[in-house]
Amino acid sequence: MKIIFMGTPQFAVASLDALIKAGCEVIAVVTAPDKPAGRGQKLNESAVKQYAVANGLKVLQPEKLKDPEFLDKLKSLHADLQVVVAFRMLPEVVWNMPPRGTINLHASLLPQYRGAAPINWVLINGEKESGVTTFFLKHEIDTGDILFTEKITLTGHETAGELHDRLMNKGAGLLVKTVKGVESGRYNEHPQSALLDGVELKHAPKIFKEDCLLDWLQPAESIYNKIRGLSPYPTAYTLLNDKILKVFNAEFETAEPGIQPGGFLTDNKTYLKFATQDGYVHLTDVQLEGKKQMDIAQFLRGVKL
């Protein structure tokens, strides 16, 4: 089968690499346009483009997916199948183009955690398992018929960055299995509606800065889950002496707090813990506005609280 791969970030590179190494015929890659970044506003290429160029793959970078010139190029490639991993929402004219359809890899166990940030929300909500799902694209986002899934057990302590890497690698293997299954005709389609009966759906919307502010009135474990679910990006934060303090890692204890939620205790050497509704959250890896990221002992050496 001739395959067009669509993706942008590092998460997608593992899948593209796995398809190439499995002998799949990837005839082109569609990725985001180069964007200016940094002080010099130098054009920054996506991780997928860098991989594609290094491996001699044809690259398309449309500004708009409905652009007639882009659509003509896409049609002229006569792909049998399109594969989407961590890309933007496709218009029907694109996903409906190849005769074998368009497959998407999603970093959750669908139908749960549809949306832009499944890795973050699974951890924020303290789930015990996660996984990856492949499905055929259709009109409504993340609702297509499921092809294959693979589950992983969560430890209750991993960060979003760590889960990202686990699912990135797990998803790459599942995508190869899916493509081979579609190629051979050995697959079954399972409507997501069959999995929805009596089940509360949890969503994974895009996360904004205001969502990252820590609420010390919440239980300690909930705050801990939010910290790891937003680490290393977009990063939970609190205010300390009117400055933003990003929190990359923490520990928690359930206890009767002796001070009001949001108050903190410190020995100015080894620990800084904030009171919550039902205990304390010990900050262990932080970054104060205007400073670099550091462990709590380093941080306390440089600031007086």
Coordinates of C-alpha atoms in Angstrom, one line a residue:
M1 CA 0.0 0.0 0.0
K2 CA 1.1 3.5 -0.7
I3 CA 0.9 5.5 2.5
I4 CA 0.8 9.2 3.3
F5 CA 1.9 10.0 6.8
M6 CA 0.6 13.2 8.6
G7 CA 2.1 14.4 11.9
T8 CA 4.2 17.1 13.5
P9 CA 5.8 16.6 17.0
Q10 CA 8.3 14.1 18.3
F11 CA 5.4 11.8 19.4
A12 CA 4.7 11.2 15.7
V13 CA 8.3 10.5 14.7
A14 CA 8.4 7.2 16.5
S15 CA 5.4 6.0 14.5
L16 CA 6.8 7.2 11.2
D17 CA 10.1 5.5 12.0
A18 CA 8.4 2.3 12.9
L19 CA 6.4 2.2 9.6
I20 CA 9.6 2.8 7.6
K21 CA 11.5 0.1 9.5
A22 CA 8.6 -2.3 9.0
G23 CA 8.9 -1.9 5.3
C24 CA 5.8 0.1 4.7
E25 CA 5.8 2.3 1.6
V26 CA 5.5 5.9 2.9
I27 CA 5.3 8.0 -0.3
A28 CA 5.0 11.4 1.4
V29 CA 4.8 13.2 4.7
V30 CA 2.4 16.1 5.6
T31 CA 3.5 18.3 8.5
A32 CA 3.2 21.8 9.9
P33 CA 4.8 24.7 8.1
D34 CA 8.2 26.0 9.5
K35 CA 7.7 28.5 12.2
P36 CA 10.0 31.3 13.5
A37 CA 11.2 30.6 17.0
G38 CA 13.7 32.0 19.5
R39 CA 15.3 35.5 19.7
G40 CA 16.6 35.4 16.2
Q41 CA 13.2 34.2 14.8
K42 CA 15.0 31.5 12.9
L43 CA 12.6 29.1 11.1
N44 CA 12.0 26.0 13.1
E45 CA 11.2 22.7 11.4
S46 CA 8.9 20.2 12.9
A47 CA 10.3 17.0 14.4
V48 CA 8.5 15.0 11.7
K49 CA 10.0 17.2 8.9
Q50 CA 13.5 16.8 10.2
Y51 CA 13.1 13.0 10.2
A52 CA 11.5 13.0 6.8
V53 CA 14.3 15.1 5.2
A54 CA 17.0 13.0 6.9
N55 CA 15.4 9.9 5.4
G56 CA 14.7 11.2 1.9
L57 CA 10.9 11.4 2.2
K58 CA 8.8 13.8 0.2
V59 CA 7.4 16.6 2.5
L60 CA 4.3 18.7 2.1
Q61 CA 3.7 21.7 4.4
P62 CA 0.3 23.3 3.6
E63 CA -0.7 26.4 5.5
K64 CA -4.4 25.5 4.8
L65 CA -5.6 21.9 4.3
K66 CA -8.3 23.0 1.9
D67 CA -5.9 24.8 -0.3
P68 CA -6.6 23.6 -3.9
E69 CA -2.9 23.4 -4.8
F70 CA -2.3 21.1 -1.8
L71 CA -5.3 19.0 -2.5
D72 CA -4.2 18.6 -6.1
K73 CA -0.7 17.4 -4.9
L74 CA -2.3 15.0 -2.5
K75 CA -4.5 13.5 -5.2
S76 CA -1.6 13.2 -7.6
L77 CA 0.2 10.9 -5.1
H78 CA -2.6 8.2 -5.4
A79 CA -2.1 7.0 -1.9
D80 CA -4.1 3.9 -0.8
L81 CA -4.1 4.9 2.9
Q82 CA -3.4 8.0 5.1
V83 CA -2.0 7.7 8.6
V84 CA -2.4 10.5 11.1
V85 CA -0.4 10.9 14.4
A86 CA -0.5 14.1 16.4
F87 CA -1.6 16.4 13.6
R88 CA -4.4 18.9 13.2
M89 CA -8.0 18.3 12.5
L90 CA -8.5 17.2 8.8
P91 CA -11.3 18.3 6.6
E92 CA -13.4 15.6 5.0
V93 CA -12.0 16.3 1.5
V94 CA -8.6 15.1 2.9
W95 CA -9.5 12.2 5.2
N96 CA -12.0 10.8 2.7
M97 CA -9.5 10.9 -0.2
P98 CA -7.7 7.5 -0.1
P99 CA -9.6 4.3 -1.0
R100 CA -8.5 2.5 2.1
G101 CA -9.4 5.5 4.4
T102 CA -7.5 7.4 7.0
I103 CA -6.2 5.9 10.2
N104 CA -5.6 7.9 13.4
L105 CA -3.5 6.9 16.4
H106 CA -4.8 8.4 19.6
A107 CA -3.0 8.4 23.0
S108 CA -5.9 7.2 25.1
L109 CA -8.3 4.2 25.4
L110 CA -11.1 5.6 23.3
P111 CA -13.9 6.5 23.7
Q112 CA -12.4 7.9 26.9
Y113 CA -10.3 11.1 26.7
R114 CA -11.2 12.3 23.3
G115 CA -9.5 15.6 22.6
A116 CA -6.2 17.5 22.4
A117 CA -4.6 16.5 25.7
P118 CA -5.3 12.9 26.6
I119 CA -1.9 12.2 28.2
N120 CA -2.3 15.2 30.6
W121 CA -5.9 14.5 31.6
V122 CA -5.4 10.8 32.3
L123 CA -2.8 11.7 35.0
I124 CA -4.6 14.8 36.3
N125 CA -7.7 12.6 36.9
G126 CA -5.6 9.9 38.7
E127 CA -6.5 7.1 36.3
K128 CA -5.0 3.6 36.9
E129 CA -4.6 2.7 33.2
S130 CA -4.1 4.3 29.9
G131 CA -3.2 3.2 26.4
V132 CA -3.3 3.8 22.7
T133 CA -6.1 3.4 20.1
T134 CA -6.2 3.3 16.3
F135 CA -9.4 4.1 14.5
F136 CA -10.7 5.3 11.1
L137 CA -11.4 9.0 10.9
K138 CA -14.9 10.2 10.4
H139 CA -16.8 13.5 10.8
E140 CA -16.7 14.1 14.6
I141 CA -13.3 14.3 16.1
D142 CA -11.9 11.1 17.8
T143 CA -15.2 9.2 17.3
G144 CA -14.4 6.8 14.4
D145 CA -14.7 3.0 14.6
I146 CA -11.9 1.5 16.7
L147 CA -9.5 -0.9 15.0
F148 CA -7.0 -1.9 17.7
T149 CA -6.2 -0.8 21.3
E150 CA -3.3 -1.6 23.7
K151 CA -3.5 -0.9 27.4
I152 CA -0.8 0.0 29.9
T153 CA -1.0 0.1 33.7
L154 CA -0.1 3.4 35.4
T155 CA 2.1 3.6 38.5
G156 CA 0.3 6.6 40.0
H157 CA 3.6 8.5 40.0
E158 CA 4.7 9.1 36.4
T159 CA 4.7 12.5 34.9
A160 CA 3.1 13.5 31.6
G161 CA 6.5 13.5 30.0
E162 CA 7.2 9.9 31.1
L163 CA 3.8 8.7 30.0
H164 CA 4.2 10.5 26.7
D165 CA 7.3 8.4 26.0
R166 CA 5.7 5.2 27.0
L167 CA 2.7 5.8 24.8
M168 CA 4.8 7.1 21.9
N169 CA 6.6 3.8 21.7
K170 CA 3.6 1.7 22.4
G171 CA 1.6 3.6 19.8
A172 CA 4.3 3.1 17.1
G173 CA 4.0 -0.7 17.5
L174 CA 0.2 -0.6 17.4
L175 CA 0.2 1.6 14.3
V176 CA 2.4 -0.9 12.4
K177 CA 0.0 -3.7 13.5
T178 CA -2.9 -1.7 12.3
V179 CA -1.4 -0.8 8.9
K180 CA -0.5 -4.5 8.4
G181 CA -4.0 -5.5 9.4
V182 CA -5.7 -3.0 7.0
E183 CA -3.3 -4.1 4.2
S184 CA -4.2 -7.8 4.7
G185 CA -7.9 -7.2 5.5
R186 CA -7.4 -8.8 8.9
Y187 CA -9.1 -6.3 11.2
N188 CA -12.5 -5.6 12.7
E189 CA -14.1 -2.3 13.2
H190 CA -15.8 -1.6 16.6
P191 CA -18.1 1.3 16.9
Q192 CA -17.3 3.5 19.9
S193 CA -21.1 3.8 20.6
A194 CA -21.0 0.1 21.7
L195 CA -18.6 1.1 24.5
L196 CA -20.7 4.0 25.7
D197 CA -23.6 2.3 27.4
G198 CA -23.8 3.5 31.0
V199 CA -20.3 4.9 30.9
E200 CA -19.4 8.4 32.0
L201 CA -17.3 10.0 29.3
K202 CA -14.1 11.8 30.3
H203 CA -12.8 14.4 28.0
A204 CA -9.3 15.8 27.2
P205 CA -9.7 19.4 26.0
K206 CA -6.8 21.7 25.3
I207 CA -5.1 23.0 28.4
F208 CA -4.7 26.8 28.9
K209 CA -2.5 28.7 31.4
E210 CA -5.4 29.4 33.7
D211 CA -6.0 25.6 34.0
C212 CA -2.4 25.2 35.4
L213 CA -2.9 27.3 38.5
L214 CA -2.8 25.1 41.6
D215 CA -5.8 25.3 44.0
W216 CA -4.6 24.5 47.5
L217 CA -8.2 24.0 48.7
Q218 CA -8.2 20.7 46.8
P219 CA -7.1 17.4 48.4
A220 CA -3.3 16.8 48.5
E221 CA -3.5 13.8 46.1
S222 CA -5.5 15.7 43.5
I223 CA -3.0 18.5 43.6
Y224 CA -0.1 16.0 43.2
N225 CA -1.9 14.4 40.2
K226 CA -2.3 17.8 38.6
I227 CA 1.4 18.6 39.1
R228 CA 2.6 15.4 37.4
G229 CA -0.1 15.6 34.8
L230 CA 1.2 19.0 33.7
S231 CA 4.9 18.2 33.9
P232 CA 7.1 19.1 32.1
Y233 CA 4.6 21.0 30.0
P234 CA 2.6 23.2 30.2
T235 CA 3.5 23.0 34.0
A236 CA 1.5 23.6 37.1
Y237 CA 2.2 26.8 39.0
T238 CA 1.5 28.7 42.2
L239 CA 2.3 32.2 43.4
L240 CA 5.1 32.7 45.9
N241 CA 5.8 36.3 47.1
D242 CA 3.8 37.6 44.1
K243 CA 6.0 35.6 41.6
I244 CA 5.1 32.6 39.5
L245 CA 6.6 29.4 40.8
K246 CA 6.4 26.5 38.4
V247 CA 6.2 23.1 40.0
F248 CA 7.6 20.2 38.0
N249 CA 7.5 17.5 40.7
A250 CA 6.2 17.0 44.2
E251 CA 5.2 14.5 46.8
F252 CA 2.2 14.5 49.1
E253 CA 1.1 13.4 52.5
T254 CA -2.3 13.1 54.0
A255 CA -2.4 14.7 57.5
E256 CA -4.3 17.2 59.6
P257 CA -2.7 20.5 58.3
G258 CA -1.8 22.9 61.1
I259 CA -2.2 25.9 58.8
Q260 CA -4.7 27.2 56.3
P261 CA -4.7 25.7 52.8
G262 CA -2.3 27.7 50.6
G263 CA 0.0 28.5 53.6
F264 CA 3.5 26.9 53.5
L265 CA 6.1 25.5 55.9
T266 CA 9.8 25.4 55.3
D267 CA 13.1 24.9 57.1
N268 CA 14.7 27.1 54.4
K269 CA 17.1 24.3 53.6
T270 CA 15.6 21.0 52.6
Y271 CA 11.8 21.3 52.3
L272 CA 8.9 23.5 51.2
K273 CA 5.4 22.2 51.7
F274 CA 2.1 23.8 51.1
A275 CA -1.0 23.0 53.1
T276 CA -4.0 21.6 51.3
Q277 CA -7.5 20.6 52.3
D278 CA -6.4 17.3 53.9
G279 CA -2.6 17.4 54.1
Y280 CA 0.6 18.8 52.5
V281 CA 2.2 18.8 49.1
H282 CA 6.0 18.8 49.3
L283 CA 7.5 20.7 46.3
T284 CA 10.7 18.9 45.0
D285 CA 11.4 20.4 41.6
V286 CA 10.6 24.0 40.9
Q287 CA 11.4 27.1 38.8
L288 CA 10.8 30.7 40.1
E289 CA 9.9 33.4 37.6
G290 CA 13.1 34.6 36.0
K291 CA 15.2 31.7 37.3
K292 CA 16.2 28.3 36.1
Q293 CA 14.6 25.0 37.1
M294 CA 16.2 23.4 40.2
D295 CA 15.6 20.9 43.0
I296 CA 14.1 22.3 46.2
A297 CA 17.4 22.3 48.2
Q298 CA 19.1 24.5 45.4
F299 CA 16.0 26.7 45.3
L300 CA 15.9 27.3 49.0
R301 CA 19.6 28.2 49.1
G302 CA 18.9 31.1 46.8
V303 CA 15.7 32.5 48.3
K304 CA 14.6 33.7 51.7
L305 CA 11.0 32.8 52.7

